[in-house]
Amino acid sequence: MEHPENDDLYRGLKVNKGVADVPTVNPYLKRPQRKAYTPSEFVEGILKGNITILSQAVTLVESAKYEHQQLAQEIIEKCLPFAGKSVRIGITGVPGAGKSTSIDAFGMHLIKEGRKLAVLAIDPSSERSKGSILGDKTRMEALSREKDAFIRPSPSAGSLGGVARKTRETIVLCEAAGFDTVFVETVGVGQSETAVHSMVDFFLLIQLAGTGDELQGIKRGIMEMADGIIINKADGDNIDKANLAAAQFRNALHLFPPADSGWFPKVLTYSGYYNIGIKEIWDMVGEYMEFTKKNGYFNYKRNEQAKYWMYESINDTLRETFYHNPAVEGMLIPTEQQVLNNEISSFVAAKRMMDLFLENLSKK
Ligand SMILES: Nc1nc2c(ncn2[C@@H]2O[C@H](COP(=O)(O)OP(=O)(O)OP(=O)(O)O)[C@@H](O)[C@H]2O)c(=O)[nH]1
Ligand SMILES: [Mg+2]
């Protein structure tokens, strides 16, 4: 007997047959599967402004996997005819200058004007932890809630050139998805400004006042690249200092040779945090666009940039193919050792490696 309690002995007590435990996972639930889209489906989704598909395509662009890269290139190529119509703005400034706060304020201003904004970044430094990207998102609090804003942190890992190329390609995808304004942020401490400068129409340098020696510590090259210098935190007790710094920057700019664009960089003060002077900054960008479109510099610069990226891509691909060639990979360290042992010269070593590479070029 299954349940002895059901014996007459225990009259009045009845134990029913048990039922099996219900499964913890609902077998009828259809889990949404991440669909493997074809390149055409990707492009169709991007052109419709589907953010999920756009994000997935950007992930492919950023991926180091060969298949992903192939797919990404196909998508980019198909998106190219629909790209190019945005205003691209580079934004730089030292850590703490207020880039994130300002981008939030600028971005909200643009969204209210009915624009669609993509915020990308170039930051090849490995020191930047995930926490700081999270911090950025919270500093772009208003913007990150907007459906017309697409915020994408910098592709991590890789050389500056590689990271920059990925951002350049992401711009194409964002433009095809209908974003009419693109911000490319970079932290103003090194080479990355040059990379950003090579992919934007307008380069904005965020500065701070109050240290008394505003012009020190800014690399001349960065100032020379700027189409606009904006002095942040012009609020509270800091307003006078900001105005003073603005005057100093204006004077310093007069010492530079005139820019190819024919545009004389403007210096403005504002407060990203208190939303003061934001409109004036956008009026300046608009004025620049009009000016450079009229005198032909806008198109000239875009063409120069396209050329630059063609050669950058070739250089990148050459380097990649060389260093990842199995024959080369195997011989690189031993050859390096021969150089260190003074057995062969650097040039002979390089020539040998190149010959080896060319001989093994077709072998994958
Ligand atoms: N008073 C004042 N403080 C500001 C302003 N803009 C930013 N801040 C403050 O300055 C600090 C740095 O601002 P962030 O926007 O994080 O600066 P960031 O340039 O993005 O810094 P990193 O991401 O570290 O490179 C924060 O504490 C902000 O609240 C401003 O207009 N006025
Ligand atoms: Mg920031």
CSV table of C-alpha atoms in Angstrom, one decimal, residues 94-97 206-218 231-233 237-246 248-249:
chain,number,residue,atom,x,y,z
A,94,VAL,CA,41.1,67.6,-19.1
A,95,PRO,CA,39.6,65.2,-16.5
A,96,GLY,CA,37.2,67.2,-14.4
A,97,ALA,CA,36.7,70.0,-16.9
A,206,ILE,CA,36.6,72.9,-22.7
A,207,GLN,CA,38.8,74.9,-20.3
A,208,LEU,CA,38.6,75.9,-16.7
A,209,ALA,CA,39.5,79.2,-15.1
A,210,GLY,CA,40.7,80.0,-11.7
A,211,THR,CA,44.2,78.6,-11.6
A,212,GLY,CA,45.8,81.8,-12.6
A,213,ASP,CA,47.9,80.2,-15.2
A,214,GLU,CA,45.2,79.0,-17.6
A,215,LEU,CA,47.5,78.9,-20.6
A,216,GLN,CA,50.0,76.7,-19.0
A,217,GLY,CA,49.7,73.0,-19.4
A,218,ILE,CA,47.6,73.1,-22.6
A,231,ILE,CA,35.4,78.1,-20.4
A,232,ASN,CA,33.2,76.1,-18.1
A,233,LYS,CA,32.0,76.7,-14.5
A,237,ASP,CA,32.3,83.2,-7.5
A,238,ASN,CA,34.0,82.0,-10.6
A,239,ILE,CA,32.4,84.3,-13.1
A,240,ASP,CA,35.1,87.0,-13.0
A,241,LYS,CA,37.9,84.5,-13.2
A,242,ALA,CA,36.2,82.9,-16.2
A,243,ASN,CA,35.9,86.2,-18.0
A,244,LEU,CA,39.6,86.9,-17.2
A,245,ALA,CA,40.6,83.5,-18.6
A,246,ALA,CA,38.5,84.1,-21.7
A,248,GLN,CA,43.7,85.6,-21.9
A,249,PHE,CA,42.7,82.9,-24.3
